[in-house]
Amino acid sequence: MGTKVSYIGILIASGLLCISSSDEKVASEIEKELPNIIYILADDLGYGDISSFNPNGKIKTPHIDKLAEEGMKFTDAHSPSAVCTPTRYGILTGRYSWRSPLKNGVLTGKSKALIPKGSTTVASLLQKAKYHTAFIGKWHLGWDWAQIDTANFGGEGWDAQDFDNLDFTKPVTNTPNDLGFEYAYGHSGSLDMAPYVYVEDGKITAEVNHNTENTGKYTWWRKGPTASDFVHDDVTSNFFRRSMDYIRAKSKEDKPFFLYLALPSPHTPILPSKNWKGKSGLNPYADFVVMIDHYVGQLTKTLKEEGLVENTLVIFTSDNGCSPEADFDVLGEKGHKPSGLYRGHKADIYEGGHRVPFIARWPKKIQPNSIVDQTICQTDLMATCADIIGLDMLENEGEDSFSLVPLFDTGKNSDYEREATVHHSINGSFAIRKGKYKLIFCPGSGGWSYPKPGSDAIADLPQFQLYDLDEDASEKKNLFTSCPEKVNELATLMKLYIENGRSTSGVNQANAPLHLNGAEWHQIKPIVSF
């Protein structure tokens, strides 16, 4: 299973690289031509919260819209999951998270590392092309805190006393630094998950000396240990400041860089800074989105000031749909729909759970004002990076990743190889999308919206759901009973993707059999027995 050496090949063919008998000289020239890559991942930002994607929306995002105007907007982009942790796993590994031990739900702030040490990630792959790699932000993929009593991990609890066994005076292990990131600065889980500390290259940055808790409507977070330098309402700003400092520092070097900026916002706690409160005229959530848009503008301004715009690939997207904590009722009263025309929201198998805004700007490669309607998935980052650096991935790398470079070139889908896309909800329900048809392997939302799993509302519903998204984007007319051939086709393909351990071509790979808590992988049964 290999990627095409398209970008490097174009450089050589066009004479942009100086071919020399010295391999080191050639390598140096390639490094100079390779693009910097910045991946900005918002947290719980809805498809309809970016005005470029939702012209009828009431939240104004001029700086993010500017990225779309100067680059490429993907109207049918999807996170691999409808919640945080599994999406992050998919982005960094090019592999659906349900192939890992995590079959549903998310990790806590205390969870052990989900990605095994030494696994190939986007960062470690780019290191092979001499990229400097950095992570700044919300990790939420687990790392291993030092334990006071090493014989007693203490489980996955949420209460403040559940953290009593953690030793905050010692380094953290199995961190992003062990997965290809030369520099790593961030916190362990979502901003409402203790412990509230920054970890920089495996070391906690300040004394953990108190507990904090907030139970406001928008500013809610769980009670837990907090470091002296951790201020909840400054975390988003802090990550942007550090990212801009990183860009300025790396602009003085010849080698390319990869920055993975994983925001904790606009996820709860919804904490727009003082200067942004009331700016949207809607509610605190909308204010928070406006604040993020401002900082995206500051970051892109920094790229311009440092002369890095032309050969920097900037991707902006979200890890899943908008959370109902944004207060859909208040926003709806003011004419704003965070999911746009799509059904559902964060956690759901419906489109509102995983259809996300996705923008790519790379002036050297992508034509401005480009629009792509092809279905893509965030797992595609690994194959895209491999294509850019001219590297063939191994058989056990990027099992669900397809290069976006052909779309960057033309905006057409003729050479983009993704056959179908798998969606996954918070409770582990599956859906598969091929062309205009989407088959859902459960009777309800699979998440938090009506009809919820286990509720009386789904008792009399068909076992599966089939929708024609071209004709029914809002997923209102279930075609399951009227299109048996299409149902069989998609169910057979989903079963193949599960059994092969991959959706790309290549040697079959193994899926981890059990959830972290030992529960059965129950959501797979109706598929393999179809």
Coordinates of C-alpha atoms in Angstrom, one line a residue:
M1 CA 0.0 0.0 0.0
G2 CA 1.8 3.1 -1.2
T3 CA 1.2 6.8 -1.7
K4 CA 2.0 8.6 -4.9
V5 CA 5.2 10.6 -4.9
S6 CA 3.3 13.4 -6.6
Y7 CA 4.5 16.6 -4.9
I8 CA 8.2 15.7 -4.8
G9 CA 7.8 14.4 -8.4
I10 CA 6.4 17.7 -9.6
L11 CA 9.2 19.6 -7.9
I12 CA 11.9 17.5 -9.6
A13 CA 10.2 17.5 -13.0
S14 CA 9.7 21.3 -12.9
G15 CA 13.3 21.9 -12.0
L16 CA 12.5 23.4 -8.6
L17 CA 15.0 21.0 -6.9
C18 CA 18.7 21.1 -7.5
I19 CA 19.7 17.5 -8.4
S20 CA 23.2 16.8 -7.2
S21 CA 25.5 13.9 -6.6
S22 CA 25.4 14.8 -3.0
D23 CA 22.4 13.2 -1.3
E24 CA 22.7 15.6 1.6
K25 CA 22.4 18.6 -0.7
V26 CA 19.4 17.1 -2.5
A27 CA 17.8 16.4 0.9
S28 CA 18.4 19.9 2.0
E29 CA 16.8 21.4 -1.1
I30 CA 13.8 19.1 -0.6
E31 CA 13.4 20.3 2.9
K32 CA 13.3 23.9 1.8
E33 CA 10.5 23.1 -0.8
L34 CA 8.4 21.1 1.5
P35 CA 5.5 23.0 3.0
N36 CA 5.0 23.9 6.7
I37 CA 1.9 22.2 8.0
I38 CA -0.4 23.7 10.6
Y39 CA -3.4 21.7 11.7
I40 CA -5.9 23.7 13.8
L41 CA -8.5 21.5 15.5
A42 CA -11.4 23.3 17.2
D43 CA -13.4 21.4 19.8
D44 CA -17.2 20.9 19.6
L45 CA -17.5 23.6 16.8
G46 CA -20.5 22.9 14.6
Y47 CA -20.7 22.8 10.8
G48 CA -23.1 25.7 10.9
D49 CA -21.0 27.8 13.3
I50 CA -18.7 29.0 10.5
S51 CA -20.4 31.6 8.3
S52 CA -18.7 30.4 5.2
F53 CA -20.4 27.0 5.6
N54 CA -23.7 28.5 6.9
P55 CA -24.6 31.8 5.1
N56 CA -27.8 31.9 7.1
G57 CA -26.0 31.5 10.4
K58 CA -25.8 34.4 12.9
I59 CA -22.2 33.9 14.1
K60 CA -19.7 35.9 12.0
T61 CA -16.3 34.4 11.4
P62 CA -14.5 36.7 9.0
H63 CA -11.0 35.4 9.6
I64 CA -11.9 31.7 9.1
D65 CA -14.0 32.7 6.1
K66 CA -10.9 34.4 4.7
L67 CA -9.0 31.1 5.0
A68 CA -11.7 29.5 2.9
E69 CA -11.6 32.4 0.3
E70 CA -7.8 32.0 0.0
G71 CA -7.9 28.2 -0.1
M72 CA -10.2 25.2 -0.4
K73 CA -13.5 24.6 1.4
F74 CA -14.7 21.0 1.8
T75 CA -18.4 20.9 2.2
D76 CA -18.7 17.1 3.0
A77 CA -15.9 16.6 5.5
H78 CA -16.3 14.3 8.5
S79 CA -14.6 13.6 11.8
P80 CA -14.1 9.8 12.2
S81 CA -16.2 10.0 15.4
A82 CA -18.9 12.2 16.9
V83 CA -16.8 12.8 20.1
C84 CA -13.3 14.0 21.1
T85 CA -10.9 11.2 21.9
P86 CA -11.6 8.8 19.0
T87 CA -11.4 11.7 16.5
R88 CA -8.0 12.7 17.7
Y89 CA -6.8 9.1 17.5
G90 CA -8.0 9.0 13.9
I91 CA -6.4 12.2 12.9
L92 CA -2.9 11.3 14.3
T93 CA -2.9 7.6 13.2
G94 CA -4.9 7.6 10.0
R95 CA -6.9 4.7 11.6
Y96 CA -10.4 4.6 12.9
S97 CA -10.4 4.5 16.7
W98 CA -12.8 1.6 16.9
R99 CA -9.9 -0.5 15.6
S100 CA -8.1 0.4 18.9
P101 CA -9.2 -0.7 22.4
L102 CA -11.5 2.3 22.5
K103 CA -14.8 1.2 21.0
N104 CA -17.1 3.9 22.4
G105 CA -17.0 7.0 24.7
V106 CA -13.9 9.1 25.5
L107 CA -11.0 9.0 27.9
T108 CA -10.8 11.0 31.1
G109 CA -8.1 13.4 32.2
K110 CA -6.6 10.6 34.1
S111 CA -6.6 7.9 31.5
K112 CA -3.5 6.0 30.4
A113 CA -2.1 6.4 26.9
L114 CA -4.3 5.0 24.2
I115 CA -1.7 5.1 21.4
P116 CA 1.2 2.7 22.2
K117 CA 4.6 4.2 22.5
G118 CA 6.5 4.2 19.2
S119 CA 3.4 3.9 17.0
T120 CA 3.5 5.7 13.7
T121 CA 1.7 9.0 13.9
V122 CA 1.5 12.0 11.5
A123 CA 4.2 13.6 13.5
S124 CA 6.6 10.6 13.5
L125 CA 6.0 10.2 9.8
L126 CA 6.9 13.8 9.1
Q127 CA 10.0 13.5 11.1
K128 CA 11.3 11.2 8.4
A129 CA 11.4 14.2 6.1
K130 CA 13.2 16.3 8.8
Y131 CA 10.2 18.2 9.9
H132 CA 10.3 19.8 13.3
T133 CA 7.1 18.7 15.0
A134 CA 5.1 20.4 17.7
F135 CA 1.9 19.7 19.6
I136 CA 0.2 22.6 21.5
G137 CA -3.2 22.2 23.1
K138 CA -5.7 19.6 24.3
W139 CA -4.3 16.1 24.0
H140 CA -7.1 13.8 25.2
L141 CA -5.4 10.6 24.1
G142 CA -4.2 9.6 27.5
W143 CA -0.7 9.7 29.0
D144 CA 0.7 8.0 32.1
W145 CA 0.8 10.1 35.3
A146 CA 3.3 9.1 38.0
Q147 CA 1.7 7.2 40.8
I148 CA 2.3 7.4 44.5
D149 CA 1.2 3.8 44.9
T150 CA 2.3 2.1 41.7
A151 CA 0.3 -1.1 42.6
N152 CA -3.0 0.8 42.6
F153 CA -3.8 2.9 39.5
G154 CA -7.1 3.9 41.0
G155 CA -9.3 3.6 37.9
E156 CA -10.9 6.2 35.7
G157 CA -12.9 8.2 38.3
W158 CA -14.1 11.8 38.0
D159 CA -14.2 12.9 41.6
A160 CA -11.5 14.9 43.2
Q161 CA -10.4 12.1 45.5
D162 CA -9.8 9.9 42.5
F163 CA -6.6 11.9 41.8
D164 CA -5.1 11.4 45.3
N165 CA -2.8 8.7 43.9
L166 CA -1.2 10.9 41.2
D167 CA 2.2 12.3 41.9
F168 CA 2.4 15.7 40.3
T169 CA 6.1 16.2 41.4
K170 CA 7.3 13.6 38.9
P171 CA 7.4 13.5 35.1
V172 CA 4.6 12.2 32.9
T173 CA 5.4 9.3 30.6
N174 CA 4.0 8.0 27.3
T175 CA 3.4 11.6 26.2
P176 CA 3.2 13.2 22.7
N177 CA 7.0 13.3 22.8
D178 CA 6.9 9.5 22.5
L179 CA 4.8 9.7 19.4
G180 CA 6.8 11.9 17.2
F181 CA 6.4 15.4 18.7
E182 CA 9.7 17.0 19.4
Y183 CA 7.9 19.7 21.4
A184 CA 4.7 19.1 23.3
Y185 CA 2.8 21.5 25.6
G186 CA -0.8 21.0 26.7
H187 CA -3.2 19.5 29.1
S188 CA -4.5 15.9 29.4
G189 CA -8.2 16.0 28.6
S190 CA -11.0 18.4 27.9
L191 CA -11.0 21.7 29.8
D192 CA -13.8 20.4 32.1
M193 CA -11.7 17.3 33.0
A194 CA -9.2 17.4 35.9
P195 CA -6.4 17.4 36.6
Y196 CA -5.9 21.0 35.4
V197 CA -2.2 21.3 34.7
Y198 CA 0.0 22.0 31.8
V199 CA 2.6 19.4 30.8
E200 CA 5.6 20.5 28.7
D201 CA 7.8 17.8 27.2
G202 CA 6.7 15.4 29.9
K203 CA 7.1 17.8 32.9
I204 CA 4.4 19.5 34.9
T205 CA 5.0 23.2 34.5
A206 CA 4.0 24.5 38.0
E207 CA 3.1 23.3 41.5
V208 CA -0.3 21.6 41.8
N209 CA -1.5 23.3 45.0
H210 CA -5.3 23.5 45.0
N211 CA -8.6 22.2 43.6
T212 CA -11.0 24.2 41.5
E213 CA -14.6 23.8 40.5
N214 CA -17.1 25.9 38.6
T215 CA -20.8 25.0 38.3
G216 CA -22.1 27.9 36.2
K217 CA -24.4 27.3 33.2
Y218 CA -21.7 27.9 30.6
T219 CA -18.6 27.7 32.7
W220 CA -19.1 24.3 34.3
W221 CA -16.1 22.1 35.0
R222 CA -15.5 19.2 37.4
K223 CA -13.7 19.7 40.7
G224 CA -10.1 18.6 40.6
P225 CA -6.4 19.4 41.3
T226 CA -5.2 22.6 39.6
A227 CA -1.7 24.0 39.1
S228 CA -0.8 27.5 40.0
D229 CA -0.2 28.5 36.4
F230 CA -3.5 27.1 35.1
V231 CA -6.2 29.6 34.6
H232 CA -9.2 28.2 32.8
D233 CA -10.3 31.3 31.0
D234 CA -6.8 31.9 29.6
V235 CA -6.1 28.5 28.2
T236 CA -7.3 29.1 24.7
S237 CA -5.5 32.4 24.5
N238 CA -2.4 30.8 25.9
F239 CA -2.3 28.1 23.3
F240 CA -2.7 30.6 20.5
R241 CA 0.1 32.8 21.9
R242 CA 2.4 29.9 22.2
S243 CA 1.6 28.8 18.7
M244 CA 2.4 32.2 17.3
D245 CA 5.7 32.3 19.2
Y246 CA 6.5 28.8 17.8
I247 CA 5.8 30.0 14.2
R248 CA 8.0 33.1 14.7
A249 CA 10.9 30.9 16.1
K250 CA 10.6 28.3 13.3
S251 CA 10.5 31.0 10.6
K252 CA 14.2 31.6 11.2
E253 CA 15.1 28.0 10.4
D254 CA 15.4 26.3 7.0
K255 CA 13.7 23.1 7.9
P256 CA 9.9 22.7 7.6
F257 CA 7.6 22.4 10.7
F258 CA 4.4 20.7 11.6
L259 CA 2.2 22.3 14.3
Y260 CA -0.8 20.4 15.6
L261 CA -2.8 23.1 17.5
A262 CA -5.6 21.3 19.3
L263 CA -7.9 23.8 20.9
P264 CA -10.0 23.1 24.0
S265 CA -12.7 25.4 22.7
P266 CA -15.5 26.1 22.2
H267 CA -16.1 23.0 24.3
T268 CA -17.2 23.5 27.9
P269 CA -16.4 25.4 30.0
I270 CA -17.6 28.1 27.6
L271 CA -15.2 30.9 28.6
P272 CA -14.8 33.8 26.2
S273 CA -12.3 36.3 27.5
K274 CA -13.5 39.5 29.0
N275 CA -13.0 41.4 25.8
W276 CA -15.2 39.0 23.9
K277 CA -18.2 38.7 26.2
G278 CA -21.2 39.9 24.4
K279 CA -19.4 40.4 21.0
S280 CA -21.6 38.0 19.1
G281 CA -24.9 39.5 20.3
L282 CA -26.2 35.9 20.7
N283 CA -24.8 34.0 23.8
P284 CA -21.5 33.1 25.5
Y285 CA -21.0 30.1 23.2
A286 CA -21.2 32.3 20.1
D287 CA -18.9 34.8 21.8
F288 CA -16.4 32.0 22.3
V289 CA -16.5 31.1 18.6
V290 CA -16.0 34.8 17.7
M291 CA -13.0 34.8 20.0
I292 CA -11.5 31.7 18.3
D293 CA -12.0 33.4 14.9
H294 CA -10.1 36.4 16.1
Y295 CA -7.1 34.3 17.1
V296 CA -7.2 32.4 13.9
G297 CA -6.8 35.8 12.2
Q298 CA -3.9 36.6 14.5
L299 CA -2.2 33.4 13.7
T300 CA -2.6 33.8 9.9
K301 CA -1.3 37.4 10.3
T302 CA 1.8 36.0 12.0
L303 CA 2.4 33.7 9.0
K304 CA 2.2 36.7 6.7
E305 CA 4.5 38.8 8.9
E306 CA 7.1 36.0 8.9
G307 CA 6.8 35.4 5.1
L308 CA 5.4 31.9 5.4
V309 CA 2.0 32.1 3.8
E310 CA 2.9 30.9 0.3
N311 CA 4.3 27.5 1.3
T312 CA 2.4 26.7 4.5
L313 CA -0.6 24.3 4.4
V314 CA -3.1 25.5 7.0
I315 CA -6.0 23.2 7.8
F316 CA -8.8 24.4 10.0
T317 CA -11.5 22.0 11.2
S318 CA -13.4 20.7 14.2
D319 CA -13.3 17.4 16.1
N320 CA -17.0 16.7 15.9
G321 CA -20.4 18.6 15.8
C322 CA -21.5 21.2 18.3
S323 CA -22.5 20.2 21.8
P324 CA -26.0 20.9 23.1
E325 CA -24.2 22.8 25.9
A326 CA -24.0 25.6 23.4
D327 CA -27.7 26.2 24.2
F328 CA -29.4 25.3 21.0
D329 CA -32.7 26.8 22.2
V330 CA -31.3 30.3 22.8
L331 CA -29.3 30.2 19.6
G332 CA -32.3 28.9 17.6
E333 CA -34.5 31.7 19.0
K334 CA -32.0 34.2 17.5
G335 CA -31.9 32.4 14.1
H336 CA -28.7 30.4 14.5
K337 CA -28.4 26.6 13.9
P338 CA -25.0 25.2 15.0
S339 CA -25.6 22.1 12.8
G340 CA -26.9 24.1 9.9
L341 CA -29.5 22.1 7.9
Y342 CA -28.2 18.7 9.3
R343 CA -29.8 16.6 11.9
G344 CA -28.4 16.0 15.4
H345 CA -25.3 17.3 17.1
K346 CA -22.2 16.1 19.0
A347 CA -22.3 12.4 20.0
D348 CA -24.8 11.5 17.3
I349 CA -24.5 9.2 14.3
Y350 CA -26.6 11.7 12.4
E351 CA -24.7 14.3 10.2
G352 CA -24.7 16.9 12.9
G353 CA -22.5 14.7 15.0
H354 CA -19.6 14.3 12.6
R355 CA -20.0 16.6 9.5
V356 CA -17.5 19.4 10.2
P357 CA -16.2 22.5 8.6
F358 CA -12.9 21.7 6.9
I359 CA -10.7 24.3 5.2
A360 CA -7.2 23.9 3.6
R361 CA -5.1 26.9 2.5
W362 CA -1.8 26.3 0.7
P363 CA -1.3 29.1 -1.9
K364 CA 1.6 27.3 -3.6
K365 CA -0.7 24.3 -4.3
I366 CA -4.4 25.2 -3.9
Q367 CA -6.3 27.7 -6.0
P368 CA -8.3 30.3 -4.0
N369 CA -12.0 30.0 -3.7
S370 CA -11.9 26.3 -4.4
I371 CA -14.9 24.2 -3.2
V372 CA -14.8 20.4 -2.9
D373 CA -18.1 18.4 -2.4
Q374 CA -16.4 15.0 -2.3
T375 CA -16.8 13.1 1.0
I376 CA -13.5 13.2 3.0
C377 CA -12.5 12.2 6.5
Q378 CA -10.0 13.6 9.0
T379 CA -8.2 10.3 9.0
D380 CA -6.9 11.4 5.6
L381 CA -4.2 13.6 7.2
M382 CA -1.6 10.9 7.4
A383 CA -1.8 9.8 3.7
T384 CA -1.9 13.4 2.7
C385 CA 1.4 14.1 4.5
A386 CA 3.0 10.9 3.2
D387 CA 2.0 12.1 -0.3
I388 CA 3.5 15.5 0.3
I389 CA 6.8 14.2 1.5
G390 CA 6.9 11.4 -1.1
L391 CA 6.9 8.5 1.3
D392 CA 5.2 5.1 0.9
M393 CA 3.4 4.1 4.1
L394 CA 3.9 0.7 5.6
E395 CA 1.1 -1.9 5.5
N396 CA 0.2 -1.2 9.2
E397 CA 0.2 2.6 8.8
G398 CA -2.8 4.8 7.9
E399 CA -5.2 1.9 7.4
D400 CA -8.1 4.3 6.8
S401 CA -6.2 7.3 5.3
F402 CA -6.4 8.5 1.7
S403 CA -4.3 11.4 0.3
L404 CA -6.1 14.7 -0.3
V405 CA -3.3 15.9 -2.6
P406 CA -5.2 15.0 -5.8
L407 CA -8.1 17.2 -4.5
F408 CA -5.6 20.0 -3.7
D409 CA -4.4 19.8 -7.3
T410 CA -7.7 19.9 -9.1
G411 CA -10.6 20.0 -6.7
K412 CA -12.0 17.0 -8.5
N413 CA -12.3 13.5 -7.2
S414 CA -10.8 11.5 -10.2
D415 CA -7.7 10.5 -8.3
Y416 CA -8.9 10.6 -4.8
E417 CA -9.2 7.0 -3.7
R418 CA -11.7 6.9 -0.8
E419 CA -14.4 4.4 -1.6
A420 CA -16.6 4.9 1.5
T421 CA -16.4 6.5 5.0
V422 CA -17.3 5.0 8.3
H423 CA -19.0 7.1 11.0
H424 CA -19.1 6.3 14.7
S425 CA -21.2 7.7 17.6
I426 CA -20.5 8.1 21.3
N427 CA -22.2 4.8 22.2
G428 CA -20.3 2.9 19.5
S429 CA -22.9 2.8 16.8
F430 CA -21.7 2.6 13.2
A431 CA -22.7 4.1 9.9
I432 CA -21.2 3.8 6.5
R433 CA -21.4 6.4 3.7
K434 CA -20.8 5.6 0.0
G435 CA -21.7 8.2 -2.5
K436 CA -25.1 9.7 -1.7
Y437 CA -26.2 6.8 0.5
K438 CA -25.6 6.5 4.3
L439 CA -26.5 3.3 6.2
I440 CA -26.8 3.6 10.0
F441 CA -26.6 0.4 12.0
C442 CA -28.9 1.4 14.8
P443 CA -32.5 2.6 15.2
G444 CA -31.9 6.0 16.7
S445 CA -29.3 8.7 17.1
G446 CA -26.7 6.5 18.8
G447 CA -26.0 9.6 20.9
W448 CA -27.6 12.4 22.8
S449 CA -30.4 13.6 20.5
Y450 CA -33.9 12.2 20.0
P451 CA -34.4 9.3 19.7
K452 CA -31.8 8.2 22.2
P453 CA -30.4 4.7 22.5
G454 CA -32.3 2.6 25.0
S455 CA -35.3 4.9 25.1
D456 CA -38.9 3.9 24.5
A457 CA -38.8 6.1 21.4
I458 CA -36.7 3.6 19.4
A459 CA -38.7 0.5 20.4
D460 CA -40.8 0.4 17.3
L461 CA -38.2 1.8 14.8
P462 CA -36.5 -0.3 12.1
Q463 CA -33.2 -1.9 13.2
F464 CA -31.2 0.1 10.6
Q465 CA -31.6 3.5 8.8
L466 CA -30.8 4.3 5.2
Y467 CA -30.8 7.8 3.8
D468 CA -30.2 9.4 0.4
L469 CA -28.3 12.5 1.5
D470 CA -28.6 14.1 -1.9
E471 CA -32.4 14.2 -1.6
D472 CA -32.7 14.1 2.2
A473 CA -29.8 15.9 3.8
S474 CA -31.7 16.2 7.1
E475 CA -32.1 12.4 7.4
K476 CA -35.9 12.4 7.7
K477 CA -37.0 9.6 5.3
N478 CA -35.7 6.2 6.2
L479 CA -35.3 4.0 3.1
F480 CA -34.2 0.9 5.0
T481 CA -37.2 -1.2 4.1
S482 CA -37.6 0.0 0.5
C483 CA -34.0 -0.3 -0.7
P484 CA -32.8 -3.8 0.3
E485 CA -30.2 -4.1 -2.4
K486 CA -28.5 -0.8 -1.3
V487 CA -28.7 -1.9 2.4
N488 CA -27.1 -5.2 1.5
E489 CA -24.3 -3.5 -0.5
L490 CA -23.4 -1.1 2.2
A491 CA -23.6 -3.7 5.0
T492 CA -21.4 -6.1 3.1
L493 CA -18.8 -3.3 2.6
M494 CA -18.9 -2.4 6.3
K495 CA -18.4 -6.0 7.3
L496 CA -15.4 -6.1 4.9
Y497 CA -13.8 -3.0 6.4
I498 CA -14.2 -4.5 9.9
E499 CA -12.8 -7.9 9.0
N500 CA -9.9 -6.6 6.9
G501 CA -8.8 -4.2 9.6
R502 CA -8.6 -1.5 7.0
S503 CA -10.5 0.4 4.4
T504 CA -7.5 1.0 2.2
S505 CA -6.0 -1.7 0.0
G506 CA -3.2 -3.8 1.5
V507 CA -2.5 -6.6 3.8
N508 CA -5.2 -7.3 6.4
Q509 CA -4.6 -5.9 9.9
A510 CA -5.9 -6.8 13.3
N511 CA -8.5 -4.8 15.3
A512 CA -8.2 -4.7 19.1
P513 CA -11.0 -7.0 20.4
L514 CA -12.2 -5.3 23.6
H515 CA -13.1 -1.9 25.0
L516 CA -10.8 -0.5 27.7
N517 CA -13.2 -1.5 30.4
G518 CA -13.6 -5.0 29.1
A519 CA -17.1 -4.7 27.8
E520 CA -18.1 -6.6 24.8
W521 CA -17.9 -5.0 21.4
H522 CA -21.6 -5.2 21.1
Q523 CA -22.2 -2.8 18.3
I524 CA -20.4 -5.0 15.8
K525 CA -22.8 -7.9 16.2
P526 CA -25.7 -6.6 14.0
I527 CA -23.2 -5.9 11.2
V528 CA -21.2 -9.2 11.1
S529 CA -24.5 -11.2 11.5
F530 CA -26.3 -9.2 8.8

